[in-house]
mmCIF file of C-alpha atoms (C1' of nucleotides) in Angstrom:
data_model
loop_
_atom_site.group_PDB
_atom_site.id
_atom_site.type_symbol
_atom_site.label_atom_id
_atom_site.label_comp_id
_atom_site.label_asym_id
_atom_site.label_seq_id
_atom_site.Cartn_x
_atom_site.Cartn_y
_atom_site.Cartn_z
ATOM 1 C CA MET D 58 29.918 130.319 -168.146
ATOM 2 C CA GLY D 59 32.608 131.740 -166.197
ATOM 3 C CA ARG D 60 33.858 135.014 -165.558
ATOM 4 C CA PRO D 61 35.496 137.170 -168.147
ATOM 5 C CA PRO D 62 39.070 137.251 -168.240
ATOM 6 C CA CYS D 63 40.141 139.304 -165.748
ATOM 7 C CA CYS D 64 43.120 140.504 -168.151
ATOM 8 C CA ASP D 65 44.700 140.162 -171.048
ATOM 9 C CA GLN D 66 48.265 138.483 -170.654
ATOM 10 C CA ASN D 67 49.923 140.246 -173.590
ATOM 11 C CA GLY D 68 51.444 143.067 -173.119
ATOM 12 C CA LEU D 69 51.999 142.900 -169.127
ATOM 13 C CA LYS D 70 55.033 144.618 -167.316
ATOM 14 C CA LYS D 71 57.194 142.496 -165.461
ATOM 15 C CA GLY D 72 60.171 142.048 -163.289
ATOM 16 C CA PRO D 73 61.029 145.160 -159.933
ATOM 17 C CA TRP D 74 57.940 147.802 -159.808
ATOM 18 C CA THR D 75 58.712 151.415 -160.541
ATOM 19 C CA PRO D 76 57.664 154.341 -157.690
ATOM 20 C CA GLU D 77 54.791 155.267 -160.257
ATOM 21 C CA GLU D 78 53.780 152.416 -160.421
ATOM 22 C CA ASP D 79 53.895 151.802 -156.812
ATOM 23 C CA ILE D 80 52.110 155.182 -156.657
ATOM 24 C CA ALA D 81 49.224 154.833 -158.650
ATOM 25 C CA LEU D 82 48.936 150.973 -156.761
ATOM 26 C CA VAL D 83 48.417 152.860 -153.940
ATOM 27 C CA SER D 84 46.817 155.917 -155.712
ATOM 28 C CA TYR D 85 43.712 153.356 -156.404
ATOM 29 C CA ILE D 86 43.938 151.483 -153.402
ATOM 30 C CA GLN D 87 43.114 155.030 -151.078
ATOM 31 C CA GLN D 88 40.410 155.425 -153.037
ATOM 32 C CA HIS D 89 39.433 152.279 -153.133
ATOM 33 C CA GLY D 90 40.438 150.198 -151.062
ATOM 34 C CA PRO D 91 42.093 146.606 -151.286
ATOM 35 C CA GLY D 92 40.284 144.230 -153.149
ATOM 36 C CA ASN D 93 39.326 143.572 -156.303
ATOM 37 C CA TRP D 94 42.333 143.585 -157.450
ATOM 38 C CA ARG D 95 40.982 142.177 -161.475
ATOM 39 C CA SER D 96 40.236 146.172 -161.832
ATOM 40 C CA VAL D 97 43.271 147.227 -160.602
ATOM 41 C CA PRO D 98 45.054 147.025 -163.819
ATOM 42 C CA ALA D 99 42.159 148.493 -165.985
ATOM 43 C CA ASN D 100 41.443 151.488 -163.670
ATOM 44 C CA THR D 101 45.250 152.280 -163.077
ATOM 45 C CA GLY D 102 46.302 151.743 -166.070
ATOM 46 C CA LEU D 103 49.257 149.735 -165.057
ATOM 47 C CA LEU D 104 50.720 146.831 -166.952
ATOM 48 C CA ARG D 105 50.819 144.638 -164.564
ATOM 49 C CA CYS D 106 48.578 141.649 -164.349
ATOM 50 C CA SER D 107 46.265 141.571 -161.174
ATOM 51 C CA LYS D 108 48.243 138.826 -159.370
ATOM 52 C CA SER D 109 51.331 141.355 -159.597
ATOM 53 C CA CYS D 110 48.891 144.417 -157.663
ATOM 54 C CA ARG D 111 47.866 142.216 -155.263
ATOM 55 C CA LEU D 112 51.316 141.214 -154.001
ATOM 56 C CA ARG D 113 52.650 144.438 -154.682
ATOM 57 C CA TRP D 114 50.151 145.284 -152.331
ATOM 58 C CA THR D 115 50.676 143.040 -149.719
ATOM 59 C CA ASN D 116 54.257 141.948 -149.730
ATOM 60 C CA TYR D 117 55.357 145.685 -150.102
ATOM 61 C CA LEU D 118 52.577 149.080 -150.106
ATOM 62 C CA ARG D 119 50.471 147.707 -147.151
ATOM 63 C CA PRO D 120 50.848 149.822 -144.356
ATOM 64 C CA GLY D 121 52.125 148.595 -140.907
ATOM 65 C CA ILE D 122 54.459 146.598 -142.584
ATOM 66 C CA LYS D 123 57.608 146.387 -140.468
ATOM 67 C CA ARG D 124 60.365 145.376 -142.375
ATOM 68 C CA GLY D 125 64.511 145.490 -141.554
ATOM 69 C CA ASN D 126 66.118 142.875 -139.280
ATOM 70 C CA PHE D 127 63.893 140.820 -137.030
ATOM 71 C CA THR D 128 63.845 140.736 -133.352
ATOM 72 C CA VAL D 129 65.326 138.053 -131.420
ATOM 73 C CA GLN D 130 62.162 136.894 -130.031
ATOM 74 C CA GLU D 131 59.779 137.144 -133.547
ATOM 75 C CA GLU D 132 63.082 134.746 -135.074
ATOM 76 C CA LYS D 133 62.010 132.790 -131.944
ATOM 77 C CA MET D 134 58.409 132.800 -132.297
ATOM 78 C CA ILE D 135 58.806 132.125 -136.198
ATOM 79 C CA ILE D 136 61.220 129.110 -135.115
ATOM 80 C CA HIS D 137 58.749 127.680 -133.320
ATOM 81 C CA LEU D 138 55.641 128.514 -135.024
ATOM 82 C CA GLN D 139 57.965 126.265 -137.903
ATOM 83 C CA ALA D 140 57.716 123.365 -135.832
ATOM 84 C CA LEU D 141 54.111 123.661 -135.366
ATOM 85 C CA LEU D 142 52.377 124.468 -138.231
ATOM 86 C CA GLY D 143 55.698 124.035 -140.898
ATOM 87 C CA ASN D 144 55.625 125.900 -144.128
ATOM 88 C CA ARG D 145 52.470 127.846 -143.490
ATOM 89 C CA TRP D 146 54.420 130.967 -143.583
ATOM 90 C CA ALA D 147 50.572 132.526 -144.306
ATOM 91 C CA ALA D 148 49.973 130.883 -141.099
ATOM 92 C CA ILE D 149 52.383 131.892 -139.073
ATOM 93 C CA ALA D 150 52.775 135.284 -140.750
ATOM 94 C CA SER D 151 48.928 135.742 -138.896
ATOM 95 C CA TYR D 152 50.632 135.602 -135.526
ATOM 96 C CA LEU D 153 53.531 138.510 -136.540
ATOM 97 C CA PRO D 154 50.928 140.686 -138.516
ATOM 98 C CA GLN D 155 53.798 143.390 -139.260
ATOM 99 C CA ARG D 156 55.386 141.444 -141.167
ATOM 100 C CA THR D 157 54.624 139.680 -144.325
ATOM 101 C CA ASP D 158 54.653 135.979 -145.489
ATOM 102 C CA ASN D 159 56.713 136.139 -147.835
ATOM 103 C CA ASP D 160 59.331 137.956 -145.814
ATOM 104 C CA ILE D 161 58.490 134.987 -142.875
ATOM 105 C CA LYS D 162 59.246 132.390 -146.144
ATOM 106 C CA ASN D 163 62.787 134.254 -146.552
ATOM 107 C CA TYR D 164 63.966 134.923 -143.949
ATOM 108 C CA TRP D 165 63.107 131.255 -143.124
ATOM 109 C CA ASN D 166 65.186 130.068 -145.671
ATOM 110 C CA SER D 167 67.921 132.649 -145.624
ATOM 111 C CA HIS D 168 68.045 132.794 -142.229
ATOM 112 C CA LEU D 169 66.739 130.180 -140.105
ATOM 113 C CA LYS D 170 66.844 127.341 -142.069
ATOM 114 C CA LYS D 171 70.905 127.311 -142.000
ATOM 115 C CA LYS D 172 71.207 128.128 -138.211
ATOM 116 C CA GLN D 173 68.720 125.031 -136.822
ATOM 117 C CA THR D 174 71.202 123.120 -139.241
ATOM 118 C CA LYS D 175 73.867 124.358 -137.577
ATOM 119 C CA LEU D 176 72.281 123.354 -134.755
ATOM 120 C CA GLY D 177 71.209 120.092 -135.752
ATOM 121 C CA HIS D 178 69.588 118.936 -132.673
ATOM 122 C CA GLY D 179 66.327 120.303 -130.390
ATOM 123 C CA LEU D 180 64.266 121.979 -132.030
ATOM 124 C CA ASN D 181 65.309 121.232 -135.778
ATOM 125 C CA ALA D 182 64.588 117.685 -134.472
ATOM 126 C CA GLN D 183 61.104 118.626 -134.058
ATOM 127 C CA THR D 184 60.389 120.643 -137.683
ATOM 128 C CA HIS D 185 58.904 119.770 -140.387
ATOM 129 C CA ASP D 186 61.789 120.555 -142.437
ATOM 130 C CA GLN D 187 62.198 116.884 -142.242
ATOM 131 C CA ASP D 188 59.797 114.817 -143.589
ATOM 132 C CA ASP D 189 57.037 113.678 -141.519
ATOM 133 C CA SER D 190 56.352 110.136 -142.365
ATOM 134 C CA LYS D 191 60.329 110.465 -140.750
ATOM 135 C CA GLY D 192 59.688 111.979 -138.406
ATOM 136 C CA GLY D 193 57.780 108.769 -136.408
ATOM 137 C CA THR D 194 55.657 109.037 -133.795
ATOM 138 C CA GLN D 195 58.043 111.611 -131.457
ATOM 139 C CA THR D 196 57.359 114.654 -133.319
ATOM 140 C CA SER D 197 53.655 113.696 -134.043
ATOM 141 C CA ILE D 198 53.338 113.663 -130.111
ATOM 142 C CA TYR D 199 55.184 116.872 -129.813
ATOM 143 C CA ARG D 200 52.930 118.829 -132.567
ATOM 144 C CA GLY D 201 49.822 117.094 -130.799
ATOM 145 C CA GLN D 202 50.886 119.138 -127.395
ATOM 146 C CA TRP D 203 51.777 122.449 -129.822
ATOM 147 C CA GLU D 204 48.012 121.841 -131.577
ATOM 148 C CA ARG D 205 46.249 121.227 -128.039
ATOM 149 C CA ARG D 206 48.047 124.636 -126.515
ATOM 150 C CA LEU D 207 47.566 126.102 -130.282
ATOM 151 C CA GLN D 208 43.702 124.900 -129.818
ATOM 152 C CA THR D 209 43.773 126.393 -125.902
ATOM 153 C CA ASP D 210 44.626 129.864 -126.952
ATOM 154 C CA ILE D 211 42.751 130.222 -129.489
ATOM 155 C CA HIS D 212 39.360 128.998 -126.566
ATOM 156 C CA THR D 213 40.630 131.457 -124.530
ATOM 157 C CA ALA D 214 41.059 134.273 -126.769
ATOM 158 C CA LYS D 215 37.157 133.225 -127.891
ATOM 159 C CA GLN D 216 35.990 133.833 -124.679
ATOM 160 C CA ALA D 217 37.256 136.713 -123.706
ATOM 161 C CA LEU D 218 35.826 138.070 -126.826
ATOM 162 C CA CYS D 219 32.510 136.769 -125.776
ATOM 163 C CA ASN D 220 33.286 138.344 -122.099
ATOM 164 C CA ALA D 221 34.085 141.381 -123.941
ATOM 165 C CA LEU D 222 31.287 141.574 -125.807
ATOM 166 C CA SER D 223 28.663 140.939 -123.119
ATOM 167 C CA VAL D 224 29.015 143.830 -121.378
ATOM 168 C CA ASN D 225 29.071 145.774 -123.918
ATOM 169 C CA SER D 226 32.482 146.929 -123.131
ATOM 170 C CA LYS D 227 33.844 151.455 -123.607
ATOM 171 C CA PRO D 228 37.427 150.288 -122.844
ATOM 172 C CA THR D 229 39.228 153.226 -121.122
ATOM 173 C CA ASN D 230 42.454 150.806 -121.538
ATOM 174 C CA GLY D 231 44.062 148.734 -123.965
ATOM 175 C CA ALA D 232 43.714 145.660 -121.093
ATOM 176 C CA LEU D 233 40.567 144.261 -122.912
ATOM 177 C CA ASP D 234 41.442 145.367 -126.874
ATOM 178 C CA HIS D 235 44.355 142.394 -126.391
ATOM 179 C CA LYS D 236 41.628 140.151 -124.355
ATOM 180 C CA ALA D 237 39.471 140.253 -127.154
ATOM 181 C CA SER D 238 39.847 137.708 -130.024
ATOM 182 C CA PRO D 239 37.114 138.801 -133.197
ATOM 183 C CA ALA D 240 34.935 136.458 -134.513
ATOM 184 C CA PRO D 241 34.214 136.254 -138.400
ATOM 185 C CA TYR D 242 31.446 138.586 -138.304
ATOM 186 C CA GLN D 243 33.290 141.034 -137.119
ATOM 187 C CA VAL D 244 35.548 140.794 -140.235
ATOM 188 C CA ALA D 245 33.616 143.561 -141.973
ATOM 189 C CA SER D 246 34.193 146.045 -139.400
ATOM 190 C CA THR D 247 37.382 144.907 -139.291
ATOM 191 C CA LEU D 248 37.780 145.375 -142.245
ATOM 192 C CA PHE D 249 36.975 148.660 -142.449
ATOM 193 C CA GLY D 250 39.154 150.123 -139.672
ATOM 194 C CA ASN D 251 41.954 148.446 -141.346
ATOM 195 C CA TYR D 252 41.755 149.882 -144.677
ATOM 196 C CA ALA D 253 40.641 153.514 -142.872
ATOM 197 C CA SER D 254 43.460 152.961 -140.812
ATOM 198 C CA SER D 255 45.339 152.351 -143.441
ATOM 199 C CA THR D 256 44.741 155.357 -145.837
ATOM 200 C CA ASN D 257 46.169 157.093 -143.085
ATOM 201 C CA ASN D 258 49.343 155.924 -144.114
ATOM 202 C CA ILE D 259 48.708 155.704 -147.280
ATOM 203 C CA SER D 260 48.215 159.761 -146.729
ATOM 204 C CA ARG D 261 51.524 159.633 -145.773
ATOM 205 C CA LEU D 262 53.168 158.008 -148.429
ATOM 206 C CA LEU D 263 51.883 159.921 -150.894
ATOM 207 C CA GLN D 264 52.364 163.227 -149.266
ATOM 208 C CA ALA D 265 56.754 161.703 -148.947
ATOM 209 C CA TRP D 266 56.480 161.110 -151.495
ATOM 210 C CA MET D 267 55.485 164.452 -153.441
ATOM 211 C CA LYS D 268 57.702 166.235 -150.719
ATOM 212 C CA LYS D 269 60.311 163.671 -152.567
ATOM 213 C CA ARG D 270 59.462 164.776 -155.775
ATOM 214 C CA THR D 271 60.084 168.448 -155.033
ATOM 215 C CA PRO D 272 62.753 169.518 -156.263
ATOM 216 C CA GLN D 273 65.345 170.412 -153.729
ATOM 217 C CA PRO D 274 68.712 172.580 -154.433
ATOM 218 C CA ASN D 275 71.631 170.491 -155.427
ATOM 219 C CA SER D 276 69.957 167.222 -154.928
ATOM 220 C CA SER D 277 68.575 165.796 -158.896
ATOM 221 C CA GLU D 278 70.728 162.665 -158.949
ATOM 222 C CA ASN D 279 69.895 162.010 -155.170
ATOM 223 C CA ASP D 280 65.855 162.282 -155.558
ATOM 224 C CA LEU D 281 66.423 159.273 -158.450
ATOM 225 C CA ARG D 282 68.387 157.134 -156.417
ATOM 226 C CA THR D 283 66.621 157.997 -152.721
ATOM 227 C CA THR D 284 63.167 157.683 -155.309
ATOM 228 C CA ALA D 285 64.977 154.217 -156.194
ATOM 229 C CA HIS D 286 65.640 153.148 -152.581
ATOM 230 C CA HIS D 287 62.294 154.547 -151.289
ATOM 231 C CA ALA D 288 60.700 152.144 -154.061
ATOM 232 C CA ARG D 289 62.740 149.587 -152.627
ATOM 233 C CA TYR D 290 61.992 150.539 -149.149
ATOM 234 C CA PRO D 291 59.245 152.060 -148.589
ATOM 235 C CA GLU D 292 59.543 152.158 -144.898
ATOM 236 C CA ASN D 293 62.167 154.342 -144.472
ATOM 237 C CA ILE D 294 58.995 156.505 -146.696
ATOM 238 C CA ILE D 295 56.752 155.659 -143.900
ATOM 239 C CA ALA D 296 59.085 156.267 -141.099
ATOM 240 C CA ASN D 297 60.616 159.543 -142.382
ATOM 241 C CA SER D 298 56.886 160.144 -142.325
ATOM 242 C CA SER D 299 57.337 160.140 -138.405
ATOM 243 C CA TYR D 300 55.103 156.941 -139.128
ATOM 244 C CA SER D 301 55.791 154.777 -135.691
ATOM 245 C CA SER D 302 54.440 150.488 -135.746
ATOM 246 C CA ASP D 303 54.479 151.238 -132.092
ATOM 247 C CA ASP D 304 52.873 153.689 -130.879
ATOM 248 C CA HIS D 305 49.692 153.458 -133.270
ATOM 249 C CA ASN D 306 46.837 153.043 -131.075
ATOM 250 C CA SER D 307 48.091 156.793 -130.322
ATOM 251 C CA ASN D 308 49.224 157.666 -132.992
ATOM 252 C CA MET D 309 47.626 156.321 -135.938
ATOM 253 C CA PHE D 310 44.549 158.440 -136.052
ATOM 254 C CA SER D 311 46.326 161.640 -134.992
ATOM 255 C CA GLY D 312 47.499 162.490 -138.050
ATOM 256 C CA PHE D 313 44.971 162.222 -140.884
ATOM 257 C CA SER D 314 45.035 163.176 -143.599
ATOM 258 C CA SER D 315 45.290 167.260 -143.078
ATOM 259 C CA SER D 316 43.157 167.473 -146.270
ATOM 260 C CA SER D 317 40.882 164.651 -145.632
ATOM 261 C CA ASP D 318 36.998 165.814 -145.994
ATOM 262 C CA ALA D 319 34.549 165.802 -143.942
ATOM 263 C CA SER D 320 33.854 162.379 -144.787
ATOM 264 C CA GLN D 321 37.259 160.793 -143.724
ATOM 265 C CA SER D 322 37.321 162.577 -140.238
ATOM 266 C CA MET D 323 33.747 160.568 -139.908
ATOM 267 C CA GLU D 324 35.233 157.361 -140.867
ATOM 268 C CA LEU D 325 38.315 158.528 -138.558
ATOM 269 C CA GLN D 326 35.264 158.506 -135.918
ATOM 270 C CA ASN D 327 33.895 155.421 -136.459
ATOM 271 C CA VAL D 328 37.391 153.239 -136.911
ATOM 272 C CA LYS D 329 38.474 154.416 -133.977
ATOM 273 C CA THR D 330 35.443 153.340 -132.045
ATOM 274 C CA LEU D 331 36.300 150.033 -133.633
ATOM 275 C CA THR D 332 39.669 149.583 -133.313
ATOM 276 C CA HIS D 333 38.599 149.577 -129.108
ATOM 277 C CA THR D 334 36.509 146.525 -129.705
ATOM 278 C CA HIS D 335 37.873 145.453 -133.039
ATOM 279 C CA GLN D 336 40.644 143.121 -133.207
ATOM 280 C CA HIS D 337 42.051 140.408 -136.095
ATOM 281 C CA PRO D 338 40.603 137.450 -137.054
ATOM 282 C CA SER D 339 42.144 134.431 -134.749
ATOM 283 C CA PRO D 340 44.888 133.175 -136.813
ATOM 284 C CA SER D 341 43.135 129.340 -138.222
ATOM 285 C CA LEU D 342 45.204 126.453 -137.493
ATOM 286 C CA ARG D 343 44.049 125.921 -141.805
ATOM 287 C CA GLY D 344 46.526 129.696 -142.307
ATOM 288 C CA VAL D 345 43.574 131.187 -144.314
ATOM 289 C CA ARG D 346 43.174 133.968 -144.161
ATOM 290 C CA PRO D 347 39.853 135.461 -144.567
ATOM 291 C CA ALA D 348 39.654 137.078 -148.269
ATOM 292 C CA GLY D 349 40.030 140.421 -148.827
ATOM 293 C CA VAL D 350 40.854 141.025 -144.857
ATOM 294 C CA PRO D 351 44.859 142.287 -144.802
ATOM 295 C CA TYR D 352 46.059 142.325 -141.373
ATOM 296 C CA GLY D 353 47.007 146.302 -142.030
ATOM 297 C CA ALA D 354 48.423 148.922 -140.060
ATOM 298 C CA ALA D 355 50.395 147.313 -137.767
ATOM 299 C CA GLU D 356 48.095 145.440 -135.616
ATOM 300 C CA GLU D 357 48.450 143.337 -133.231
ATOM 301 C CA PRO D 358 46.247 139.962 -132.679
ATOM 302 C CA PRO D 359 45.056 139.868 -129.094
ATOM 303 C CA ALA D 360 45.155 136.100 -129.106
ATOM 304 C CA LEU D 361 49.215 136.964 -129.675
ATOM 305 C CA LYS D 362 50.053 138.454 -127.292
ATOM 306 C CA CYS D 363 49.365 135.589 -124.947
ATOM 307 C CA PHE D 364 50.436 132.781 -126.800
ATOM 308 C CA GLU D 365 53.732 134.550 -128.003
ATOM 309 C CA LYS D 366 54.505 134.897 -124.440
ATOM 310 C CA TRP D 367 53.695 130.528 -124.205
ATOM 311 C CA LEU D 368 56.183 130.951 -126.970
ATOM 312 C CA LEU D 369 59.034 132.775 -125.797
ATOM 313 C CA ASP D 370 58.335 130.864 -122.558
ATOM 314 C CA ASP D 371 61.179 128.280 -122.669
ATOM 315 C CA GLY D 372 60.130 126.647 -119.806
ATOM 316 C CA GLY D 373 56.931 125.906 -121.515
ATOM 317 C CA LEU D 374 58.561 124.450 -124.332
ATOM 318 C CA ALA D 375 60.863 122.544 -122.777
ATOM 319 C CA ALA D 376 58.229 120.804 -120.978
ATOM 320 C CA THR D 377 56.280 120.239 -123.614
ATOM 321 C CA ALA D 378 58.833 118.980 -125.866
ATOM 322 C CA ALA D 379 59.713 116.800 -122.810
ATOM 323 C CA GLY D 380 56.529 115.058 -123.352
ATOM 324 C CA LEU D 381 55.062 116.705 -119.807
ATOM 325 C CA ASP D 382 51.755 117.830 -119.884
ATOM 326 C CA VAL D 383 51.809 121.083 -119.051
ATOM 327 C CA ASP D 384 48.412 123.029 -117.584
ATOM 328 C CA PHE D 385 46.735 122.296 -120.883
ATOM 329 C CA MET D 386 43.377 123.783 -119.574
ATOM 330 C CA PRO D 387 39.758 121.477 -120.510
ATOM 331 C CA MET D 388 38.654 121.221 -124.330
ATOM 332 C CA PRO D 389 35.543 122.238 -125.709
ATOM 333 C CA TRP D 390 35.900 119.742 -128.693
ATOM 334 C CA PRO D 391 37.257 116.508 -129.280
ATOM 335 C CA LEU D 392 41.283 116.073 -129.863
ATOM 336 C CA GLY D 393 42.224 115.658 -133.261
ATOM 337 C CA GLU D 394 39.152 117.038 -134.766
ATOM 338 C CA ASP D 395 39.428 119.912 -136.732
ATOM 339 C CA LEU D 396 38.977 123.097 -134.707
ATOM 340 C CA PRO D 397 35.874 124.530 -135.566
ATOM 341 C CA ARG D 398 35.275 127.867 -137.334
ATOM 342 C CA PHE D 399 34.074 130.570 -134.831
ATOM 343 C "C1'" DA M 62 90.742 147.085 -158.849
ATOM 344 C "C1'" DA M 63 88.255 143.430 -161.103
ATOM 345 C "C1'" DA M 64 86.335 138.889 -161.731
ATOM 346 C "C1'" DG M 65 84.021 135.538 -159.270
ATOM 347 C "C1'" DC M 66 81.203 134.076 -155.294
ATOM 348 C "C1'" DT M 67 77.583 134.036 -151.629
ATOM 349 C "C1'" DA M 68 72.950 136.180 -149.251
ATOM 350 C "C1'" DG M 69 69.546 138.369 -149.111
ATOM 351 C "C1'" DC M 70 65.265 139.476 -151.343
ATOM 352 C "C1'" DA M 71 61.069 141.496 -154.312
ATOM 353 C "C1'" DA M 72 58.908 139.251 -157.772
ATOM 354 C "C1'" DC M 73 57.493 135.618 -160.558
ATOM 355 C "C1'" DC M 74 55.161 130.903 -160.531
ATOM 356 C "C1'" DG M 75 51.973 127.348 -161.052
ATOM 357 C "C1'" DC M 76 49.056 124.683 -158.282
ATOM 358 C "C1'" DG M 77 44.558 124.300 -155.106
ATOM 359 C "C1'" DG M 78 40.037 126.266 -153.383
ATOM 360 C "C1'" DT M 79 36.849 129.574 -153.821
ATOM 361 C "C1'" DC M 80 33.246 132.184 -156.532
ATOM 362 C "C1'" DT M 81 30.519 133.988 -159.765
ATOM 363 C "C1'" DG M 82 27.533 133.964 -164.279
ATOM 364 C "C1'" DG P 1403 25.467 122.140 -161.394
ATOM 365 C "C1'" DC P 1404 29.387 123.445 -164.119
ATOM 366 C "C1'" DA P 1405 32.996 125.887 -166.300
ATOM 367 C "C1'" DG P 1406 36.117 129.462 -165.726
ATOM 368 C "C1'" DA P 1407 37.996 132.529 -163.954
ATOM 369 C "C1'" DC P 1408 39.905 135.319 -158.960
ATOM 370 C "C1'" DC P 1409 42.518 134.918 -154.795
ATOM 371 C "C1'" DG P 1410 45.214 133.100 -152.180
ATOM 372 C "C1'" DC P 1411 49.821 130.483 -150.631
ATOM 373 C "C1'" DG P 1412 53.952 128.261 -151.271
ATOM 374 C "C1'" DG P 1413 57.675 127.228 -153.979
ATOM 375 C "C1'" DT P 1414 61.093 128.760 -156.895
ATOM 376 C "C1'" DT P 1415 63.815 132.124 -159.750
ATOM 377 C "C1'" DG P 1416 67.019 136.309 -160.795
ATOM 378 C "C1'" DC P 1417 68.718 140.278 -159.936
ATOM 379 C "C1'" DT P 1418 71.901 143.059 -156.948
ATOM 380 C "C1'" DA P 1419 74.788 144.216 -153.481
ATOM 381 C "C1'" DG P 1420 78.320 142.894 -150.230
ATOM 382 C "C1'" DC P 1421 82.062 140.258 -149.443
ATOM 383 C "C1'" DT P 1422 86.198 136.961 -150.344
ATOM 384 C "C1'" DT P 1423 90.371 136.078 -153.198
#
DNA sequence: AAAGCTAGCAACCGCGGTCTG
DNA sequence: GCAGACCGCGGTTGCTAGCTT
């Protein structure tokens, strides 16, 4: 026998989410954490299917999501990663943890794809927009180089993690953090850390929301508009509540909900400890994030730094594109095989 | 000023892999 | 081991705001 059905498909609401629905969802996740989506509609009274709830959370309400214009660096990374990984947006998004796969996908389709088409040469010639079967050996070679480089980077990150763990480090600065990469056995801790930090931001979001809800003189209509606007652009709520994704390391926990109880405070302490050593899981080439492990709260994968550095290093890219072997590290596993799962 | 067009983005849909009973 | 639900992903659609005519 299978499981019972997650939800009744009849009478479910579709279309844009209302602020009330968002609050209901955020409140529930604040209490129970993300995951177990099938129970969300039943327990919140939302007339939405579990899928819709998950989507709303991961693409929109999840803390740490950066919205708005993409930076030049982000753009470059997306272009390069798309060339390497194809339209595997989740995998690409894992290198841009502040962006959702949906966001990146939309950005690619609406901006970069056209840009690439206009250019007509250069990187575009290597992208997966073209049929791989037509790409010929040139593309294969090119992608092979990229994959080798990516594998190297992951290996570097893995080694850094081993080093970090072996010395049972108590990092006092961020240097080590950026080199350590977590293994899946750390995922539970990562999840905990992410969620706890998320709670902070959700609390702020809720507080900001409640503030907005309190009647302001001569602003009843504006409130409605603001509400609708925040429903569409909730990042502004977070921004208005003085959360900045850029200073998450120092401030992420400093403003933990003033009404938080003792257990939350204890969580906070644990989270502070955890976040010194636990970072994102290494993005895998398969692009499949461990189930229920969101990349939250403006964290940055430690391996990202050097990978990003390399990605944005046009010299390296040019050399690679030209077929030159640029400083590859020895590979611990044979080329062409699947990456080992750490 | 109004109608038509376009771009951007949120949300939906369908598929495949995974998990659970 | 199997059936069927859950979950996550990528593709697509539809709505809205802004721009053009």
